[in-house]
PDB file of C-alpha atoms in Angstrom:
ATOM      1  CA  MET A   1     -31.569  -5.258 -22.768  1.00  0.00           C
ATOM      2  CA  LYS A   2     -28.435  -6.869 -21.604  1.00  0.00           C
ATOM      3  CA  PRO A   3     -25.794  -6.766 -24.080  1.00  0.00           C
ATOM      4  CA  ALA A   4     -24.648 -11.225 -24.440  1.00  0.00           C
ATOM      5  CA  PRO A   5     -21.418 -11.407 -22.249  1.00  0.00           C
ATOM      6  CA  ARG A   6     -18.035 -12.524 -23.959  1.00  0.00           C
ATOM      7  CA  ARG A   7     -17.305 -15.112 -21.039  1.00  0.00           C
ATOM      8  CA  PRO A   8     -20.975 -17.154 -20.936  1.00  0.00           C
ATOM      9  CA  LEU A   9     -18.892 -19.795 -18.860  1.00  0.00           C
ATOM     10  CA  LEU A  10     -18.053 -17.521 -16.145  1.00  0.00           C
ATOM     11  CA  LEU A  11     -21.312 -15.445 -16.344  1.00  0.00           C
ATOM     12  CA  LEU A  12     -23.484 -18.374 -15.360  1.00  0.00           C
ATOM     13  CA  CYS A  13     -20.896 -19.422 -12.496  1.00  0.00           C
ATOM     14  CA  ALA A  14     -21.740 -15.655 -10.215  1.00  0.00           C
ATOM     15  CA  LEU A  15     -25.552 -16.092 -11.103  1.00  0.00           C
ATOM     16  CA  ALA A  16     -25.451 -19.698  -9.487  1.00  0.00           C
ATOM     17  CA  SER A  17     -23.607 -18.156  -7.230  1.00  0.00           C
ATOM     18  CA  ALA A  18     -25.795 -15.165  -6.385  1.00  0.00           C
ATOM     19  CA  ALA A  19     -28.227 -17.915  -6.239  1.00  0.00           C
ATOM     20  CA  ALA A  20     -26.996 -20.087  -3.591  1.00  0.00           C
ATOM     21  CA  LEU A  21     -26.068 -17.273  -1.840  1.00  0.00           C
ATOM     22  CA  SER A  22     -29.321 -15.640  -1.736  1.00  0.00           C
ATOM     23  CA  ILE A  23     -31.380 -18.729  -0.945  1.00  0.00           C
ATOM     24  CA  LEU A  24     -28.459 -19.029   2.270  1.00  0.00           C
ATOM     25  CA  LEU A  25     -29.396 -15.555   3.274  1.00  0.00           C
ATOM     26  CA  ILE A  26     -32.665 -14.792   3.047  1.00  0.00           C
ATOM     27  CA  ALA A  27     -34.279 -18.245   3.352  1.00  0.00           C
ATOM     28  CA  PRO A  28     -35.037 -18.645   7.154  1.00  0.00           C
ATOM     29  CA  PRO A  29     -32.453 -19.275   9.748  1.00  0.00           C
ATOM     30  CA  PRO A  30     -33.278 -23.178  10.415  1.00  0.00           C
ATOM     31  CA  LEU A  31     -33.570 -23.626   6.578  1.00  0.00           C
ATOM     32  CA  ALA A  32     -30.239 -20.976   6.260  1.00  0.00           C
ATOM     33  CA  ALA A  33     -28.298 -23.085   9.357  1.00  0.00           C
ATOM     34  CA  HIS A  34     -29.032 -26.391   7.827  1.00  0.00           C
ATOM     35  CA  LEU A  35     -27.246 -25.587   4.455  1.00  0.00           C
ATOM     36  CA  SER A  36     -24.858 -24.293   5.787  1.00  0.00           C
ATOM     37  CA  SER A  37     -23.483 -26.547   7.696  1.00  0.00           C
ATOM     38  CA  LEU A  38     -23.104 -29.125   5.162  1.00  0.00           C
ATOM     39  CA  LEU A  39     -20.697 -26.675   3.582  1.00  0.00           C
ATOM     40  CA  LEU A  40     -18.496 -26.591   7.015  1.00  0.00           C
ATOM     41  CA  ALA A  41     -18.893 -25.899  10.499  1.00  0.00           C
ATOM     42  CA  PHE A  42     -17.612 -23.083  12.427  1.00  0.00           C
ATOM     43  CA  PRO A  43     -16.820 -22.798  15.953  1.00  0.00           C
ATOM     44  CA  ALA A  44     -19.792 -19.918  17.836  1.00  0.00           C
ATOM     45  CA  SER A  45     -17.959 -17.596  19.169  1.00  0.00           C
ATOM     46  CA  PRO A  46     -18.065 -16.194  23.638  1.00  0.00           C
ATOM     47  CA  TYR A  47     -18.792 -12.269  21.730  1.00  0.00           C
ATOM     48  CA  ALA A  48     -22.189 -13.089  19.311  1.00  0.00           C
ATOM     49  CA  GLY A  49     -24.401 -11.385  22.116  1.00  0.00           C
ATOM     50  CA  SER A  50     -21.965  -7.800  22.159  1.00  0.00           C
ATOM     51  CA  PRO A  51     -22.552  -5.404  20.573  1.00  0.00           C
ATOM     52  CA  LYS A  52     -20.546  -5.142  17.360  1.00  0.00           C
ATOM     53  CA  LEU A  53     -18.910  -2.418  14.858  1.00  0.00           C
ATOM     54  CA  VAL A  54     -20.289  -4.572  11.991  1.00  0.00           C
ATOM     55  CA  PHE A  55     -18.754  -4.166   8.352  1.00  0.00           C
ATOM     56  CA  LEU A  56     -20.361  -5.392   4.778  1.00  0.00           C
ATOM     57  CA  LEU A  57     -17.880  -6.951   2.920  1.00  0.00           C
ATOM     58  CA  ALA A  58     -19.748  -6.589  -0.869  1.00  0.00           C
ATOM     59  CA  GLY A  59     -17.785  -6.916  -4.422  1.00  0.00           C
ATOM     60  CA  GLN A  60     -16.078  -9.839  -6.261  1.00  0.00           C
ATOM     61  CA  SER A  61     -13.273 -12.334  -6.177  1.00  0.00           C
ATOM     62  CA  ASN A  62     -10.903 -10.214  -4.821  1.00  0.00           C
ATOM     63  CA  MET A  63     -13.516  -8.856  -2.096  1.00  0.00           C
ATOM     64  CA  ALA A  64     -14.046 -12.711  -1.160  1.00  0.00           C
ATOM     65  CA  GLY A  65     -10.348 -13.263  -1.358  1.00  0.00           C
ATOM     66  CA  ARG A  66      -7.961 -15.338  -3.462  1.00  0.00           C
ATOM     67  CA  GLY A  67      -4.829 -14.653  -2.242  1.00  0.00           C
ATOM     68  CA  VAL A  68      -2.833 -17.840  -1.220  1.00  0.00           C
ATOM     69  CA  ALA A  69      -2.338 -18.653   2.178  1.00  0.00           C
ATOM     70  CA  PRO A  70       2.089 -19.391   2.938  1.00  0.00           C
ATOM     71  CA  PRO A  71       3.143 -22.092   4.488  1.00  0.00           C
ATOM     72  CA  PRO A  72       1.310 -21.805   8.679  1.00  0.00           C
ATOM     73  CA  PRO A  73       1.545 -20.186  10.918  1.00  0.00           C
ATOM     74  CA  LEU A  74      -0.457 -17.347   8.845  1.00  0.00           C
ATOM     75  CA  PRO A  75       1.161 -13.693   8.965  1.00  0.00           C
ATOM     76  CA  PRO A  76      -0.344 -12.339  12.045  1.00  0.00           C
ATOM     77  CA  PRO A  77      -2.827  -9.574  10.634  1.00  0.00           C
ATOM     78  CA  PHE A  78      -4.897 -12.803   8.812  1.00  0.00           C
ATOM     79  CA  ARG A  79      -5.256 -14.857  12.098  1.00  0.00           C
ATOM     80  CA  PRO A  80      -8.412 -15.382  14.274  1.00  0.00           C
ATOM     81  CA  HIS A  81      -9.208 -12.823  17.184  1.00  0.00           C
ATOM     82  CA  PRO A  82     -11.451 -13.546  19.785  1.00  0.00           C
ATOM     83  CA  ARG A  83     -12.860 -10.326  18.985  1.00  0.00           C
ATOM     84  CA  VAL A  84     -13.498 -10.376  15.286  1.00  0.00           C
ATOM     85  CA  LEU A  85     -16.199 -12.124  14.510  1.00  0.00           C
ATOM     86  CA  ARG A  86     -17.714 -13.133  10.809  1.00  0.00           C
ATOM     87  CA  LEU A  87     -21.490 -13.792   9.800  1.00  0.00           C
ATOM     88  CA  ALA A  88     -22.090 -17.284   8.383  1.00  0.00           C
ATOM     89  CA  ALA A  89     -24.729 -18.198   6.261  1.00  0.00           C
ATOM     90  CA  SER A  90     -26.296 -19.187   8.705  1.00  0.00           C
ATOM     91  CA  ARG A  91     -26.434 -15.579   9.995  1.00  0.00           C
ATOM     92  CA  ARG A  92     -24.969 -17.568  13.552  1.00  0.00           C
ATOM     93  CA  TRP A  93     -21.659 -15.101  14.998  1.00  0.00           C
ATOM     94  CA  VAL A  94     -18.377 -17.623  14.753  1.00  0.00           C
ATOM     95  CA  VAL A  95     -14.866 -16.686  14.944  1.00  0.00           C
ATOM     96  CA  ALA A  96     -13.733 -15.111  12.377  1.00  0.00           C
ATOM     97  CA  ALA A  97     -10.808 -16.952  10.162  1.00  0.00           C
ATOM     98  CA  PRO A  98      -9.611 -16.948   6.239  1.00  0.00           C
ATOM     99  CA  PRO A  99     -10.962 -18.004   4.174  1.00  0.00           C
ATOM    100  CA  LEU A 100     -14.151 -15.761   5.093  1.00  0.00           C
ATOM    101  CA  HIS A 101     -16.392 -16.513   2.584  1.00  0.00           C
ATOM    102  CA  ALA A 102     -16.025 -20.000   2.554  1.00  0.00           C
ATOM    103  CA  ASP A 103     -19.925 -20.422   2.697  1.00  0.00           C
ATOM    104  CA  ILE A 104     -20.639 -17.839   0.933  1.00  0.00           C
ATOM    105  CA  ASP A 105     -18.577 -17.966  -2.435  1.00  0.00           C
ATOM    106  CA  THR A 106     -19.044 -21.080  -2.933  1.00  0.00           C
ATOM    107  CA  HIS A 107     -18.728 -21.761  -6.666  1.00  0.00           C
ATOM    108  CA  LYS A 108     -15.262 -20.535  -5.966  1.00  0.00           C
ATOM    109  CA  ALA A 109     -11.813 -22.102  -4.354  1.00  0.00           C
ATOM    110  CA  CYS A 110     -11.600 -18.475  -1.543  1.00  0.00           C
ATOM    111  CA  GLY A 111      -8.478 -17.713  -0.083  1.00  0.00           C
ATOM    112  CA  LEU A 112      -7.241 -14.763   1.838  1.00  0.00           C
ATOM    113  CA  GLY A 113      -8.616 -11.275   1.642  1.00  0.00           C
ATOM    114  CA  PRO A 114      -8.227  -7.916   3.011  1.00  0.00           C
ATOM    115  CA  ALA A 115     -10.639  -8.135   5.696  1.00  0.00           C
ATOM    116  CA  MET A 116      -8.453  -9.597   8.285  1.00  0.00           C
ATOM    117  CA  PRO A 117      -6.399  -7.238   7.673  1.00  0.00           C
ATOM    118  CA  PHE A 118      -8.908  -4.244   8.292  1.00  0.00           C
ATOM    119  CA  ALA A 119     -10.111  -5.549  11.596  1.00  0.00           C
ATOM    120  CA  HIS A 120      -6.086  -5.636  13.223  1.00  0.00           C
ATOM    121  CA  ARG A 121      -5.696  -2.535  12.503  1.00  0.00           C
ATOM    122  CA  LEU A 122      -9.109  -0.810  13.723  1.00  0.00           C
ATOM    123  CA  LEU A 123      -8.444  -3.307  17.036  1.00  0.00           C
ATOM    124  CA  LEU A 124      -4.627  -2.022  17.222  1.00  0.00           C
ATOM    125  CA  HIS A 125      -5.582   1.129  16.927  1.00  0.00           C
ATOM    126  CA  ALA A 126      -8.116   0.577  19.372  1.00  0.00           C
ATOM    127  CA  THR A 127      -6.197  -1.174  21.993  1.00  0.00           C
ATOM    128  CA  ALA A 128      -3.609   2.211  21.151  1.00  0.00           C
ATOM    129  CA  ALA A 129      -5.490   4.979  22.777  1.00  0.00           C
ATOM    130  CA  ASP A 130      -7.324   2.598  25.557  1.00  0.00           C
ATOM    131  CA  SER A 131      -5.827  -0.567  26.356  1.00  0.00           C
ATOM    132  CA  ASP A 132      -8.963  -2.037  27.552  1.00  0.00           C
ATOM    133  CA  SER A 133     -10.620  -1.538  24.843  1.00  0.00           C
ATOM    134  CA  ASP A 134     -13.460  -4.713  24.289  1.00  0.00           C
ATOM    135  CA  LEU A 135     -14.354  -3.522  20.407  1.00  0.00           C
ATOM    136  CA  VAL A 136     -15.575  -5.826  18.960  1.00  0.00           C
ATOM    137  CA  LEU A 137     -15.644  -6.219  14.647  1.00  0.00           C
ATOM    138  CA  GLY A 138     -18.617  -7.882  13.463  1.00  0.00           C
ATOM    139  CA  LEU A 139     -17.360  -9.015   9.371  1.00  0.00           C
ATOM    140  CA  VAL A 140     -20.263  -9.687   7.246  1.00  0.00           C
ATOM    141  CA  PRO A 141     -19.121 -11.181   4.069  1.00  0.00           C
ATOM    142  CA  SER A 142     -21.521 -10.936   0.867  1.00  0.00           C
ATOM    143  CA  ALA A 143     -18.761 -10.312  -2.089  1.00  0.00           C
ATOM    144  CA  VAL A 144     -19.797 -13.204  -4.878  1.00  0.00           C
ATOM    145  CA  GLY A 145     -16.123 -13.608  -7.613  1.00  0.00           C
ATOM    146  CA  GLY A 146     -17.687 -12.976 -11.177  1.00  0.00           C
ATOM    147  CA  THR A 147     -20.123 -10.947 -10.786  1.00  0.00           C
ATOM    148  CA  ARG A 148     -21.162  -7.344 -12.706  1.00  0.00           C
ATOM    149  CA  ILE A 149     -22.651  -4.292 -10.657  1.00  0.00           C
ATOM    150  CA  TRP A 150     -25.954  -5.051 -12.828  1.00  0.00           C
ATOM    151  CA  MET A 151     -26.384  -8.083 -10.841  1.00  0.00           C
ATOM    152  CA  TRP A 152     -25.738  -5.801  -7.456  1.00  0.00           C
ATOM    153  CA  ALA A 153     -28.905  -3.677  -8.208  1.00  0.00           C
ATOM    154  CA  LYS A 154     -31.815  -3.409  -6.459  1.00  0.00           C
ATOM    155  CA  GLY A 155     -33.893  -6.562  -6.714  1.00  0.00           C
ATOM    156  CA  GLU A 156     -31.364  -8.835  -7.989  1.00  0.00           C
ATOM    157  CA  PRO A 157     -30.744 -11.640  -5.517  1.00  0.00           C
ATOM    158  CA  LEU A 158     -26.992  -9.875  -4.792  1.00  0.00           C
ATOM    159  CA  TYR A 159     -28.100  -7.053  -3.447  1.00  0.00           C
ATOM    160  CA  GLU A 160     -31.559  -8.388  -1.520  1.00  0.00           C
ATOM    161  CA  ALA A 161     -29.343 -11.726   0.298  1.00  0.00           C
ATOM    162  CA  ALA A 162     -26.899  -8.429   0.654  1.00  0.00           C
ATOM    163  CA  VAL A 163     -29.196  -5.797   2.748  1.00  0.00           C
ATOM    164  CA  ALA A 164     -30.865  -9.063   4.406  1.00  0.00           C
ATOM    165  CA  ARG A 165     -27.411  -9.934   5.242  1.00  0.00           C
ATOM    166  CA  ALA A 166     -26.944  -6.411   7.096  1.00  0.00           C
ATOM    167  CA  ARG A 167     -30.236  -6.057   8.673  1.00  0.00           C
ATOM    168  CA  ALA A 168     -29.468  -9.655  10.409  1.00  0.00           C
ATOM    169  CA  ALA A 169     -25.792  -8.773  11.600  1.00  0.00           C
ATOM    170  CA  VAL A 170     -27.167  -5.220  13.654  1.00  0.00           C
ATOM    171  CA  ALA A 171     -30.295  -7.041  14.667  1.00  0.00           C
ATOM    172  CA  ALA A 172     -28.254 -10.735  15.869  1.00  0.00           C
ATOM    173  CA  GLY A 173     -26.687  -9.721  20.246  1.00  0.00           C
ATOM    174  CA  GLY A 174     -26.630  -5.274  18.542  1.00  0.00           C
ATOM    175  CA  GLY A 175     -24.294  -3.215  17.172  1.00  0.00           C
ATOM    176  CA  THR A 176     -24.595  -0.360  14.100  1.00  0.00           C
ATOM    177  CA  LEU A 177     -23.235  -0.939  10.122  1.00  0.00           C
ATOM    178  CA  GLY A 178     -19.360   0.666  10.492  1.00  0.00           C
ATOM    179  CA  ALA A 179     -19.085   1.184   6.349  1.00  0.00           C
ATOM    180  CA  VAL A 180     -19.856  -1.093   3.377  1.00  0.00           C
ATOM    181  CA  LEU A 181     -16.235  -2.341   2.207  1.00  0.00           C
ATOM    182  CA  TRP A 182     -16.871  -1.999  -1.807  1.00  0.00           C
ATOM    183  CA  PHE A 183     -14.349  -3.611  -4.562  1.00  0.00           C
ATOM    184  CA  GLN A 184     -15.538  -4.699  -7.667  1.00  0.00           C
ATOM    185  CA  GLY A 185     -15.426  -3.829 -10.795  1.00  0.00           C
ATOM    186  CA  GLU A 186     -12.861  -5.603 -12.586  1.00  0.00           C
ATOM    187  CA  SER A 187     -16.082  -7.581 -14.656  1.00  0.00           C
ATOM    188  CA  ASP A 188     -17.301  -4.702 -15.607  1.00  0.00           C
ATOM    189  CA  THR A 189     -14.074  -4.334 -17.389  1.00  0.00           C
ATOM    190  CA  ILE A 190     -15.046  -6.380 -20.486  1.00  0.00           C
ATOM    191  CA  GLU A 191     -18.102  -4.586 -22.042  1.00  0.00           C
ATOM    192  CA  LEU A 192     -17.915  -0.916 -22.774  1.00  0.00           C
ATOM    193  CA  ASP A 193     -21.271  -0.769 -22.262  1.00  0.00           C
ATOM    194  CA  ASP A 194     -20.778  -1.666 -18.882  1.00  0.00           C
ATOM    195  CA  ALA A 195     -17.698  -0.026 -17.869  1.00  0.00           C
ATOM    196  CA  THR A 196     -19.926   3.725 -19.354  1.00  0.00           C
ATOM    197  CA  ALA A 197     -22.658   2.848 -17.134  1.00  0.00           C
ATOM    198  CA  TYR A 198     -20.618   2.253 -14.783  1.00  0.00           C
ATOM    199  CA  GLY A 199     -20.495   5.439 -12.392  1.00  0.00           C
ATOM    200  CA  GLY A 200     -24.965   5.438 -12.880  1.00  0.00           C
ATOM    201  CA  ARG A 201     -25.100   2.013 -11.268  1.00  0.00           C
ATOM    202  CA  MET A 202     -22.496   2.739  -8.345  1.00  0.00           C
ATOM    203  CA  GLU A 203     -24.269   5.737  -7.612  1.00  0.00           C
ATOM    204  CA  ARG A 204     -27.909   3.962  -7.754  1.00  0.00           C
ATOM    205  CA  LEU A 205     -26.159   1.212  -5.486  1.00  0.00           C
ATOM    206  CA  VAL A 206     -24.970   3.107  -2.947  1.00  0.00           C
ATOM    207  CA  ASN A 207     -28.166   4.893  -2.625  1.00  0.00           C
ATOM    208  CA  ASP A 208     -30.470   2.523  -1.931  1.00  0.00           C
ATOM    209  CA  LEU A 209     -28.457   0.796   0.403  1.00  0.00           C
ATOM    210  CA  ARG A 210     -28.774   4.044   2.345  1.00  0.00           C
ATOM    211  CA  ALA A 211     -32.274   3.812   1.927  1.00  0.00           C
ATOM    212  CA  ASP A 212     -33.149   0.260   2.300  1.00  0.00           C
ATOM    213  CA  LEU A 213     -30.857  -0.037   5.500  1.00  0.00           C
ATOM    214  CA  GLY A 214     -32.313   3.206   6.551  1.00  0.00           C
ATOM    215  CA  ILE A 215     -28.515   5.125   7.221  1.00  0.00           C
ATOM    216  CA  PRO A 216     -29.201   7.921   5.348  1.00  0.00           C
ATOM    217  CA  ASN A 217     -25.256   9.217   5.694  1.00  0.00           C
ATOM    218  CA  LEU A 218     -23.829   5.129   5.538  1.00  0.00           C
ATOM    219  CA  LEU A 219     -19.618   5.663   5.107  1.00  0.00           C
ATOM    220  CA  VAL A 220     -18.930   3.445   1.664  1.00  0.00           C
ATOM    221  CA  ILE A 221     -15.556   2.831   1.184  1.00  0.00           C
ATOM    222  CA  GLN A 222     -14.780   0.881  -2.702  1.00  0.00           C
ATOM    223  CA  VAL A 223     -11.762   0.332  -3.331  1.00  0.00           C
ATOM    224  CA  GLY A 224      -9.432   1.291  -6.656  1.00  0.00           C
ATOM    225  CA  LEU A 225      -9.187  -1.363  -9.713  1.00  0.00           C
ATOM    226  CA  ALA A 226      -5.692  -2.898  -9.770  1.00  0.00           C
ATOM    227  CA  SER A 227      -6.491  -4.885 -12.140  1.00  0.00           C
ATOM    228  CA  GLY A 228      -9.823  -5.268 -15.264  1.00  0.00           C
ATOM    229  CA  GLU A 229     -11.002  -8.697 -16.571  1.00  0.00           C
ATOM    230  CA  GLY A 230     -11.856  -6.460 -20.413  1.00  0.00           C
ATOM    231  CA  ASN A 231      -9.935  -3.781 -22.574  1.00  0.00           C
ATOM    232  CA  TYR A 232     -12.008  -0.666 -20.839  1.00  0.00           C
ATOM    233  CA  THR A 233     -10.533  -0.162 -16.613  1.00  0.00           C
ATOM    234  CA  ASP A 234      -9.357   2.699 -17.368  1.00  0.00           C
ATOM    235  CA  ILE A 235     -13.006   3.520 -18.183  1.00  0.00           C
ATOM    236  CA  VAL A 236     -14.518   2.253 -14.621  1.00  0.00           C
ATOM    237  CA  ARG A 237     -11.452   4.140 -12.483  1.00  0.00           C
ATOM    238  CA  GLU A 238     -12.680   6.722 -13.623  1.00  0.00           C
ATOM    239  CA  ALA A 239     -15.845   6.100 -12.977  1.00  0.00           C
ATOM    240  CA  GLN A 240     -14.545   4.757  -9.511  1.00  0.00           C
ATOM    241  CA  ARG A 241     -13.118   7.910  -8.982  1.00  0.00           C
ATOM    242  CA  ASN A 242     -15.734  10.546 -10.280  1.00  0.00           C
ATOM    243  CA  ILE A 243     -18.070   9.601  -8.444  1.00  0.00           C
ATOM    244  CA  LYS A 244     -20.583  11.872  -6.946  1.00  0.00           C
ATOM    245  CA  LEU A 245     -21.600  10.780  -3.231  1.00  0.00           C
ATOM    246  CA  PRO A 246     -20.796  12.563  -0.004  1.00  0.00           C
ATOM    247  CA  ASN A 247     -19.030  10.361   2.473  1.00  0.00           C
ATOM    248  CA  VAL A 248     -18.516   8.053  -0.496  1.00  0.00           C
ATOM    249  CA  ILE A 249     -13.811   7.346   0.042  1.00  0.00           C
ATOM    250  CA  LEU A 250     -11.710   5.570  -2.708  1.00  0.00           C
ATOM    251  CA  VAL A 251      -8.667   3.280  -1.561  1.00  0.00           C
ATOM    252  CA  ASP A 252      -6.889   2.603  -4.601  1.00  0.00           C
ATOM    253  CA  ALA A 253      -5.188  -0.450  -5.268  1.00  0.00           C
ATOM    254  CA  ILE A 254      -3.530   0.593  -8.803  1.00  0.00           C
ATOM    255  CA  GLY A 255      -0.029  -1.233  -8.637  1.00  0.00           C
ATOM    256  CA  LEU A 256      -0.534  -3.640  -5.864  1.00  0.00           C
ATOM    257  CA  PRO A 257       1.515  -7.064  -6.691  1.00  0.00           C
ATOM    258  CA  LEU A 258      -0.777  -9.184  -8.251  1.00  0.00           C
ATOM    259  CA  ARG A 259      -1.005 -12.842  -8.997  1.00  0.00           C
ATOM    260  CA  ASP A 260       0.146 -14.955 -11.760  1.00  0.00           C
ATOM    261  CA  ASP A 261      -3.123 -14.244 -13.598  1.00  0.00           C
ATOM    262  CA  GLN A 262      -2.626 -10.410 -13.420  1.00  0.00           C
ATOM    263  CA  LEU A 263      -5.881 -10.062 -12.136  1.00  0.00           C
ATOM    264  CA  HIS A 264      -5.591 -11.562  -8.247  1.00  0.00           C
ATOM    265  CA  LEU A 265      -4.445  -9.588  -5.749  1.00  0.00           C
ATOM    266  CA  SER A 266      -1.485 -11.867  -3.851  1.00  0.00           C
ATOM    267  CA  THR A 267      -1.323 -12.205  -0.563  1.00  0.00           C
ATOM    268  CA  GLU A 268       1.204  -9.758   0.159  1.00  0.00           C
ATOM    269  CA  ALA A 269      -1.141  -6.522  -1.557  1.00  0.00           C
ATOM    270  CA  GLN A 270      -4.101  -8.150   0.355  1.00  0.00           C
ATOM    271  CA  LEU A 271      -2.433  -6.955   3.436  1.00  0.00           C
ATOM    272  CA  GLN A 272      -1.539  -3.767   2.067  1.00  0.00           C
ATOM    273  CA  LEU A 273      -5.366  -3.005   0.786  1.00  0.00           C
ATOM    274  CA  GLY A 274      -6.773  -4.642   4.736  1.00  0.00           C
ATOM    275  CA  ASP A 275      -4.285  -1.687   6.442  1.00  0.00           C
ATOM    276  CA  MET A 276      -4.904   0.773   3.433  1.00  0.00           C
ATOM    277  CA  LEU A 277      -8.778   0.250   4.647  1.00  0.00           C
ATOM    278  CA  GLY A 278      -8.212   0.111   8.161  1.00  0.00           C
ATOM    279  CA  GLN A 279      -6.483   3.787   8.000  1.00  0.00           C
ATOM    280  CA  ALA A 280      -9.353   5.072   5.358  1.00  0.00           C
ATOM    281  CA  PHE A 281     -12.206   4.676   7.796  1.00  0.00           C
ATOM    282  CA  LEU A 282      -9.719   6.176  11.103  1.00  0.00           C
ATOM    283  CA  LYS A 283      -9.408   8.767   9.000  1.00  0.00           C
ATOM    284  CA  PHE A 284     -12.706   9.498   8.295  1.00  0.00           C
ATOM    285  CA  ASN A 285     -13.695   8.740  11.759  1.00  0.00           C
ATOM    286  CA  SER A 286     -11.072  11.023  12.837  1.00  0.00           C
ATOM    287  CA  SER A 287     -12.474  14.056  10.478  1.00  0.00           C
ATOM    288  CA  MET A 288     -16.002  13.760  11.678  1.00  0.00           C
ATOM    289  CA  ASP A 289     -15.100  13.524  15.349  1.00  0.00           C
ATOM    290  CA  SER A 290     -13.088  16.717  14.634  1.00  0.00           C
ATOM    291  CA  ARG A 291     -16.692  18.362  12.978  1.00  0.00           C
ATOM    292  CA  GLN A 292     -18.408  18.023  15.580  1.00  0.00           C
TER     293      GLN A 292
END
């Protein structure tokens, strides 16, 4: 049995977000579209029907984004691009613009996260290699703030919603799932039991995602924690470094600047992290190409 959390209000908010997300993502498209329309209206994209390189964004608040937007204009890596799309909660492809999780992580105020700078890094690389590149990227936000990794286990609402969302993203206009970008674990630093169980739970999560999505070698890029909510951050970080699965790579956020709450990454840190994630993905693909 799970030990009683020390922060029941935060956990209740996370559970409420998970429940709302599961309704939005697993509901039939007409109902999901109606629910999503009650939150925000997003512009459709002319590239909605184009094949895409898709990325599932999962985890908690630092993936959803809590970076504070500076006075306009936004830094270029955070700005919309016509070939960077986002799968809305209604399962409709729209032009990606921060906050990417506005209709996903609905119980918190979302801000700037790492996904837009990540996408811009990939587009920059594609254009440098081929000025006529027609690469279209599809971002699939699924992160919810305040969630612990047991809430992402197979059978839990967050897991089932993320899998349904990834399947819908690949089916909607065609495309391939390039990687899962995973940034989570801060909430698992509160309880010693959660911290010591983190490595095994993460490995089960990766194996379950690969099995349910039918991609045995699916790349998972996990972010090493830059902060934690409790006293067991070092235990979770050690677990992240010791994942014993192929095609799971670590991008370490330690040392990146934090906001005043000493928990969430600053806007500058999110920009740096997005670029680091992009470089890690490109390096992985380059190494795979060299082996073929």
